[in-house]
Amino acid sequence: MEVLEKLKILSDAAKYDVSCSSSGSNRKNKNGGLGEAHNSGICHSWSDDGRCISLLKILMTNYCMYDCVYCINRSSNDLPRAAFTPDEIVDLTINFYKRNYIEGLFLSSAVFKSPDYTMEMIFEVVRKLREEEKFNGYIHTKAIPGADKRIVEKVGKYVDRMSVNIELPTEEGLKLLAPSKNKESILKPMGLIKAGITQSTEEMKKFRYSPKFVPAGQTTQLIVGATADSDLKVLRLSEGLYNSYGLKRVYYSAFIPVSTNPKLPVIKSPPLIRENRLYQADWLLRFYGFESRELLDENKPDFDLTLDPKCDWALRNINLFPVEINKADYNMLLRVPGIGVKSAMKIIQARRFSSIDFYDLKKLGIVLKRAQYFITCKGKHYGVKSMDDEIIRNHLVEKPSTLGNYQQLSLFDQVSIEDKCIEIGGQF
């Protein structure tokens, strides 16, 4: 099989791995135009210093020994199969890099023959790139669950980032949909990567030129909606991963039905709004000081799809509001809907010089459409007269007629423009 045909098959198969996000665009060139957009192949990621970088995103192979029900590459699925050799991936990476198409490589793989065999193939790619080609670009690879500890450690010395995809949030889900996998085999490489990063960090404090181990950290991916697991279970797992394994990021992927197995839910479209709410909640865990038990509990195990998690939390704790914008401490400001991390810092800095009024908040970029119900400025409240949570909720929830004015993409039919801005900008 020609390399170009392999590239077509294996870059397309890689688009389901959101732990390194694809652009999602697929657009053909027109007469007289310049360039095309593909929803796979070249994707974008972000380095530690915040730079957006282009990556060649491919699978080593889509031959797989496992038959996970939810996976398009499952062994029982009848689809074109291909496998790159390490030399072919190295050549593609170097040639793409020299043409300035990419700044790095994202290499994943189905499990071919055995976890050790697959991990050895990945190791050979990164070794050749670093040692023979002297490639200093960004490299993100998978750590295959079940692979030997020594191979994972060898790969970790050559790459910037590694990820181990958990996929299903509970052990019960694994038994149902991916019986060949188990919780221990997934968490073990995560522990190895964390230990390697910790050891490398300590050695670098003593020895300036000590080799780095996965310097950009590790990530994982969770599929949402393939099992009956609640948002509470998903969020608790994410919180545990951040606290126990020091993950840089948990990615959430709305379940895409790629088969009609009776063990899978019957859905018309992926649960994208639920995925969006989990990303927003994840942001609150990482940057706003929230804990999962504050956002959800056994009595309310799933997020409200009509409101973002921070607004929902504020309405359930309406007794804490309104807060005076000139007196509230930084942590309380972060809990006000419409005030993000940067906005809270601006408020703290600005009020050192003078008291802030409602119009000053506009200049600071506060999302007053939400914040007005939960704050006072110089003692004056600009929201509705009553602090009744139901009344405020009615003002915050987008009306169906309003939503209709913003419908452009079917993927976000029920998500407001403001929600999209929040997800992109990270300001809640």
Coordinates of C-alpha atoms in Angstrom, one line a residue:
M1 CA 0.0 0.0 0.0
E2 CA 1.3 3.5 -0.9
V3 CA 2.2 5.8 1.9
L4 CA -0.4 8.3 0.8
E5 CA -3.1 5.8 1.1
K6 CA -1.9 4.8 4.5
L7 CA -1.9 8.4 5.5
K8 CA -5.4 8.9 4.4
I9 CA -6.7 5.9 6.4
L10 CA -4.6 6.4 9.5
S11 CA -5.0 10.2 9.8
D12 CA -8.8 9.8 9.4
A13 CA -8.9 7.1 12.1
A14 CA -7.0 9.4 14.5
K15 CA -9.7 12.1 14.4
Y16 CA -11.7 10.3 17.2
D17 CA -8.9 10.9 19.7
V18 CA -9.7 14.4 21.1
S19 CA -6.8 14.4 23.6
C20 CA -5.1 16.2 20.7
S21 CA -7.8 18.3 19.1
S22 CA -8.4 18.4 15.4
S23 CA -9.6 21.6 13.7
G24 CA -12.9 20.0 12.7
S25 CA -12.8 21.9 9.4
N26 CA -13.3 20.0 6.1
R27 CA -13.3 22.3 3.0
K28 CA -12.3 21.8 -0.5
N29 CA -10.4 24.4 -2.5
K30 CA -12.2 26.4 -5.2
N31 CA -11.1 27.6 -8.5
G32 CA -8.7 30.5 -8.0
G33 CA -8.6 29.7 -4.2
L34 CA -5.6 28.9 -2.1
G35 CA -5.5 25.9 0.2
E36 CA -7.9 23.3 1.7
A37 CA -9.0 22.4 5.2
H38 CA -9.1 18.8 6.4
N39 CA -10.8 17.5 9.5
S40 CA -7.9 15.2 10.2
G41 CA -4.2 14.9 9.5
I42 CA -3.0 18.3 10.7
C43 CA -4.4 19.4 14.1
H44 CA -3.5 22.0 16.7
S45 CA -2.3 21.8 20.2
W46 CA -0.9 24.2 22.8
S47 CA 2.6 24.2 24.3
D48 CA 3.4 25.0 27.9
D49 CA 4.0 28.7 27.1
G50 CA 0.5 29.0 25.4
R51 CA 1.7 28.9 21.8
C52 CA -0.7 27.2 19.3
I53 CA 1.3 24.6 17.3
S54 CA 0.3 22.5 14.3
L55 CA 0.8 18.7 14.6
L56 CA 0.7 15.8 12.2
K57 CA -1.9 13.6 13.9
I58 CA -1.9 10.0 12.8
L59 CA -2.2 6.4 14.1
M60 CA 0.7 4.0 13.8
T61 CA -1.8 1.4 12.8
N62 CA -5.6 0.7 13.0
Y63 CA -5.1 -3.0 13.2
C64 CA -6.3 -3.8 16.8
M65 CA -6.3 -6.9 18.9
Y66 CA -9.1 -5.6 21.1
D67 CA -12.8 -5.5 20.2
C68 CA -14.1 -2.5 22.3
V69 CA -17.7 -2.0 21.3
Y70 CA -17.6 1.8 21.1
C71 CA -14.4 2.0 19.0
I72 CA -14.3 2.3 15.2
N73 CA -11.0 0.4 15.1
R74 CA -12.3 -2.6 17.0
S75 CA -11.1 -5.9 15.6
S76 CA -14.6 -7.0 14.4
N77 CA -15.2 -3.8 12.4
D78 CA -14.9 -4.3 8.6
L79 CA -12.9 -1.3 7.4
P80 CA -9.7 -0.6 5.5
R81 CA -6.6 -1.4 7.6
A82 CA -3.1 -0.1 7.3
A83 CA 0.1 0.2 9.3
F84 CA 3.0 2.6 9.0
T85 CA 6.6 1.4 9.5
P86 CA 8.6 3.6 11.9
D87 CA 10.7 4.8 8.9
E88 CA 7.6 6.0 7.0
I89 CA 6.4 8.0 10.0
V90 CA 9.8 9.6 10.5
D91 CA 10.0 10.5 6.8
L92 CA 6.5 12.0 6.8
T93 CA 7.2 14.0 9.9
I94 CA 10.5 15.4 8.7
N95 CA 9.2 16.2 5.2
F96 CA 6.1 17.9 6.6
Y97 CA 8.2 19.8 9.0
K98 CA 10.7 21.0 6.3
R99 CA 7.8 22.2 4.3
N100 CA 6.5 24.2 7.3
Y101 CA 3.2 22.3 7.4
I102 CA 3.7 21.2 11.0
E103 CA 5.6 21.9 14.2
G104 CA 5.4 18.5 15.7
L105 CA 3.9 15.0 15.8
F106 CA 0.9 13.4 17.6
L107 CA 1.3 9.7 17.3
S108 CA -1.4 7.3 18.6
S109 CA -2.1 3.7 17.7
A110 CA -4.5 0.8 18.0
V111 CA -3.0 -2.1 19.9
F112 CA -1.3 -4.3 17.3
K113 CA -0.2 -7.8 18.2
S114 CA 0.5 -6.8 21.9
P115 CA 0.9 -3.7 24.0
D116 CA 4.7 -4.2 24.2
Y117 CA 5.0 -4.7 20.4
T118 CA 3.0 -1.5 19.7
M119 CA 4.9 0.5 22.3
E120 CA 8.2 -0.7 20.9
M121 CA 7.1 0.6 17.4
I122 CA 6.3 4.0 18.9
F123 CA 9.6 4.0 20.7
E124 CA 11.4 3.4 17.4
V125 CA 9.7 6.3 15.8
V126 CA 10.6 8.8 18.5
R127 CA 14.1 7.5 18.9
K128 CA 14.8 7.9 15.2
L129 CA 13.3 11.4 15.2
R130 CA 15.4 12.6 18.1
E131 CA 18.7 10.7 17.6
E132 CA 19.0 10.2 13.9
E133 CA 17.1 13.2 12.5
K134 CA 18.0 15.5 15.4
F135 CA 14.3 16.6 15.4
N136 CA 13.6 19.1 18.2
G137 CA 9.9 19.7 17.4
Y138 CA 7.0 18.8 19.7
I139 CA 6.1 15.1 20.1
H140 CA 3.0 13.8 21.8
T141 CA 2.5 10.0 21.9
K142 CA 0.2 7.5 23.6
A143 CA 1.3 5.2 26.4
I144 CA -0.4 1.9 25.6
P145 CA -2.1 0.3 28.6
G146 CA -0.4 -3.0 29.5
A147 CA 2.9 -2.1 28.0
D148 CA 6.1 -3.0 29.9
K149 CA 7.3 -0.3 32.3
R150 CA 10.7 -0.1 30.7
I151 CA 9.4 0.8 27.3
V152 CA 7.1 3.5 28.7
E153 CA 10.0 5.0 30.5
K154 CA 12.2 4.9 27.3
V155 CA 9.5 6.7 25.3
G156 CA 9.0 9.3 28.0
K157 CA 12.6 10.4 27.7
Y158 CA 12.1 11.4 24.0
V159 CA 8.7 13.0 24.0
D160 CA 7.1 16.2 25.3
R161 CA 3.7 14.8 26.3
M162 CA 2.2 11.4 26.8
S163 CA -1.4 10.4 27.2
V164 CA -3.2 7.3 28.4
N165 CA -6.8 7.3 27.3
I166 CA -9.2 6.0 30.0
E167 CA -12.2 6.2 27.6
L168 CA -14.8 4.9 30.0
P169 CA -15.2 6.5 33.5
T170 CA -16.0 3.4 35.5
E171 CA -14.8 -0.2 35.8
E172 CA -18.4 -1.4 35.2
G173 CA -18.3 0.4 31.9
L174 CA -15.0 -1.2 30.9
K175 CA -16.4 -4.7 31.7
L176 CA -19.5 -4.0 29.6
L177 CA -17.9 -2.3 26.5
A178 CA -14.2 -3.1 26.7
P179 CA -13.8 -6.4 28.6
S180 CA -10.2 -6.9 27.4
K181 CA -9.2 -3.8 29.3
N182 CA -9.1 -3.1 33.1
K183 CA -8.7 -0.2 35.4
E184 CA -5.3 -1.3 36.7
S185 CA -3.7 -1.6 33.2
I186 CA -4.8 2.0 32.4
L187 CA -3.8 3.6 35.7
K188 CA -0.4 1.9 35.9
P189 CA 1.2 3.8 33.0
M190 CA -0.3 7.0 34.4
G191 CA 1.5 6.3 37.7
L192 CA 4.8 5.5 35.8
I193 CA 4.6 8.8 33.9
K194 CA 3.8 10.8 37.1
A195 CA 6.8 9.2 38.9
G196 CA 9.1 9.8 36.0
I197 CA 8.0 13.5 35.8
T198 CA 8.5 13.9 39.6
Q199 CA 11.9 12.3 39.5
S200 CA 13.0 14.4 36.5
T201 CA 11.9 17.6 38.2
E202 CA 13.9 16.7 41.4
E203 CA 17.0 15.8 39.4
M204 CA 16.8 19.1 37.5
K205 CA 16.9 21.0 40.7
K206 CA 20.3 19.4 41.5
F207 CA 21.8 18.9 38.0
R208 CA 21.2 21.7 35.4
Y209 CA 21.5 19.4 32.4
S210 CA 19.6 16.5 33.7
P211 CA 17.4 14.8 31.0
K212 CA 13.8 15.8 30.9
F213 CA 10.9 13.3 31.2
V214 CA 7.6 14.2 29.5
P215 CA 8.2 17.9 30.2
A216 CA 4.7 18.9 28.9
G217 CA 2.9 16.5 31.3
Q218 CA 0.3 13.9 30.6
T219 CA -3.4 14.0 29.5
T220 CA -6.3 11.6 29.1
Q221 CA -9.6 11.3 27.3
L222 CA -13.0 10.3 28.7
I223 CA -16.0 9.3 26.5
V224 CA -19.2 10.8 27.6
G225 CA -22.5 9.1 27.0
A226 CA -21.4 5.6 25.9
T227 CA -22.5 4.3 29.4
A228 CA -25.1 5.3 31.9
D229 CA -22.5 7.0 34.2
S230 CA -23.5 10.3 35.6
D231 CA -21.7 13.6 35.3
L232 CA -20.9 13.3 39.0
K233 CA -18.9 10.1 38.4
V234 CA -17.1 11.6 35.4
L235 CA -16.2 14.8 37.3
R236 CA -15.1 12.9 40.4
L237 CA -12.8 10.8 38.3
S238 CA -11.3 13.9 36.7
E239 CA -10.8 15.5 40.1
G240 CA -9.0 12.4 41.3
L241 CA -6.8 12.3 38.2
Y242 CA -5.8 15.9 38.6
N243 CA -5.0 15.4 42.3
S244 CA -3.4 12.0 42.2
Y245 CA -1.6 11.9 38.8
G246 CA -1.0 15.6 38.2
L247 CA -2.7 15.5 34.8
K248 CA -2.4 18.6 32.6
R249 CA -5.8 18.1 31.1
V250 CA -8.7 15.7 30.9
Y251 CA -10.5 15.8 27.5
Y252 CA -14.1 14.9 27.2
S253 CA -15.4 13.3 24.0
A254 CA -19.2 13.1 23.3
F255 CA -20.0 9.5 22.4
I256 CA -20.2 9.1 18.6
P257 CA -22.3 6.0 17.6
V258 CA -20.0 4.2 15.2
S259 CA -21.8 0.8 15.6
T260 CA -25.2 -0.5 16.4
N261 CA -24.3 -2.9 19.2
P262 CA -27.2 -3.5 21.7
K263 CA -24.8 -2.7 24.6
L264 CA -24.6 0.9 23.3
P265 CA -27.2 3.6 23.8
V266 CA -29.4 4.5 20.8
I267 CA -28.9 8.2 20.2
K268 CA -29.6 10.5 17.3
S269 CA -26.6 12.7 17.8
P270 CA -23.6 12.9 20.2
P271 CA -24.3 14.6 23.6
L272 CA -22.4 17.8 22.8
I273 CA -24.1 20.0 25.3
R274 CA -23.3 17.6 28.0
E275 CA -19.7 17.5 26.8
N276 CA -19.7 21.3 26.9
R277 CA -20.9 21.4 30.5
L278 CA -18.2 19.0 31.6
Y279 CA -15.5 21.1 30.0
Q280 CA -16.9 24.2 31.8
A281 CA -17.0 22.3 35.1
D282 CA -13.4 21.0 34.5
W283 CA -12.3 24.6 34.0
L284 CA -13.9 25.4 37.4
L285 CA -12.0 22.6 39.1
R286 CA -8.7 23.7 37.6
F287 CA -8.8 27.5 37.8
Y288 CA -11.6 28.6 40.0
G289 CA -11.1 26.6 43.2
F290 CA -14.3 24.6 43.0
E291 CA -14.5 20.9 44.1
S292 CA -16.7 18.3 42.4
R293 CA -18.9 17.9 45.5
E294 CA -19.9 21.6 45.3
L295 CA -21.0 21.3 41.7
L296 CA -22.9 18.0 41.9
D297 CA -24.0 15.5 44.4
E298 CA -26.0 12.3 44.7
N299 CA -29.3 14.2 44.6
K300 CA -28.2 16.1 41.5
P301 CA -25.8 13.8 39.7
D302 CA -26.0 15.6 36.3
F303 CA -25.5 19.1 35.1
D304 CA -28.4 21.4 34.0
L305 CA -28.1 21.6 30.3
T306 CA -29.7 25.0 30.1
L307 CA -27.3 26.8 32.4
D308 CA -23.5 26.7 32.8
P309 CA -22.3 25.0 36.0
K310 CA -21.1 28.2 37.7
C311 CA -24.5 29.9 37.3
D312 CA -26.2 26.8 38.4
W313 CA -24.0 26.6 41.6
A314 CA -24.7 30.3 42.3
L315 CA -28.5 29.9 42.1
R316 CA -28.3 26.9 44.4
N317 CA -26.3 29.0 46.8
I318 CA -28.2 32.3 46.3
N319 CA -27.9 33.0 50.1
L320 CA -24.3 34.0 49.5
F321 CA -25.3 36.7 47.1
P322 CA -25.3 39.6 46.2
V323 CA -21.6 40.3 47.0
E324 CA -20.3 43.8 47.2
I325 CA -17.8 44.2 44.4
N326 CA -15.6 46.6 46.4
K327 CA -15.3 44.3 49.4
A328 CA -15.4 40.7 48.2
D329 CA -12.1 38.8 48.4
Y330 CA -10.5 37.2 45.3
N331 CA -11.9 33.7 45.9
M332 CA -15.4 35.0 46.3
L333 CA -15.1 37.2 43.1
L334 CA -14.2 34.0 41.2
R335 CA -17.5 32.5 42.2
V336 CA -19.6 35.3 40.8
P337 CA -21.1 34.2 37.4
G338 CA -19.6 36.5 34.7
I339 CA -16.4 37.2 36.5
G340 CA -13.4 35.1 35.3
V341 CA -9.9 34.7 36.6
K342 CA -8.5 37.7 34.7
S343 CA -11.5 39.9 35.5
A344 CA -11.2 39.1 39.2
M345 CA -7.6 40.1 39.2
K346 CA -8.4 43.4 37.3
I347 CA -11.1 44.2 40.0
I348 CA -8.6 43.6 42.8
Q349 CA -6.0 45.9 41.1
A350 CA -8.5 48.6 40.1
R351 CA -10.1 49.0 43.6
R352 CA -6.7 49.8 45.1
F353 CA -7.1 53.2 43.6
S354 CA -10.8 53.9 44.0
S355 CA -14.2 52.3 44.5
I356 CA -15.6 50.6 41.4
D357 CA -19.1 51.3 40.1
F358 CA -21.2 49.4 37.6
Y359 CA -19.9 51.2 34.6
D360 CA -16.3 50.6 35.6
L361 CA -17.1 46.9 35.4
K362 CA -18.1 47.2 31.8
K363 CA -14.7 48.7 31.0
L364 CA -13.0 45.8 32.8
G365 CA -14.7 43.3 30.6
I366 CA -17.1 41.7 33.1
V367 CA -19.9 39.7 31.6
L368 CA -22.6 41.9 33.2
K369 CA -25.4 40.0 31.6
R370 CA -24.8 37.3 34.2
A371 CA -22.9 39.2 37.0
Q372 CA -25.6 41.9 37.5
Y373 CA -27.8 39.5 39.4
F374 CA -25.1 38.5 41.9
I375 CA -23.3 41.8 42.8
T376 CA -23.7 45.2 44.3
C377 CA -21.5 48.2 43.4
K378 CA -21.2 50.8 46.1
G379 CA -24.2 49.2 47.7
K380 CA -26.5 49.4 44.6
H381 CA -27.9 46.3 43.0
Y382 CA -28.5 46.3 39.3
G383 CA -30.3 42.9 38.9
V384 CA -33.9 42.1 39.6
K385 CA -35.5 43.3 42.8
S386 CA -35.9 39.9 44.3
M387 CA -33.0 37.5 45.0
D388 CA -35.4 34.6 44.2
D389 CA -33.3 31.9 42.4
E390 CA -36.2 30.9 40.1
I391 CA -36.8 34.5 39.0
I392 CA -33.1 34.9 38.3
R393 CA -32.9 31.6 36.5
N394 CA -35.7 32.7 34.1
H395 CA -33.6 35.8 33.2
L396 CA -30.4 33.7 32.7
V397 CA -31.8 30.9 30.6
E398 CA -31.9 31.6 26.9
K399 CA -35.4 31.8 25.5
P400 CA -36.1 29.4 22.6
S401 CA -37.0 32.3 20.3
T402 CA -33.7 33.9 21.1
L403 CA -31.7 30.7 20.5
G404 CA -33.3 30.5 17.1
N405 CA -31.6 33.7 16.0
Y406 CA -28.1 32.2 16.6
Q407 CA -28.5 28.8 14.9
Q408 CA -25.7 28.4 12.5
L409 CA -24.1 25.0 13.2
S410 CA -26.1 21.9 14.0
L411 CA -23.4 20.8 16.5
F412 CA -24.4 23.6 18.9
D413 CA -28.1 24.0 18.3
Q414 CA -29.0 24.5 22.0
V415 CA -25.8 26.3 23.1
S416 CA -26.0 30.1 23.4
I417 CA -23.4 32.4 21.8
E418 CA -22.3 33.4 25.3
D419 CA -21.7 29.8 26.3
K420 CA -19.5 29.4 23.2
C421 CA -17.5 32.6 24.2
I422 CA -17.2 31.2 27.7
E423 CA -15.8 27.9 26.5
I424 CA -13.3 29.6 24.2
G425 CA -12.3 32.4 26.5
G426 CA -12.5 30.5 29.8
Q427 CA -14.3 33.4 31.5
F428 CA -17.3 32.3 33.7

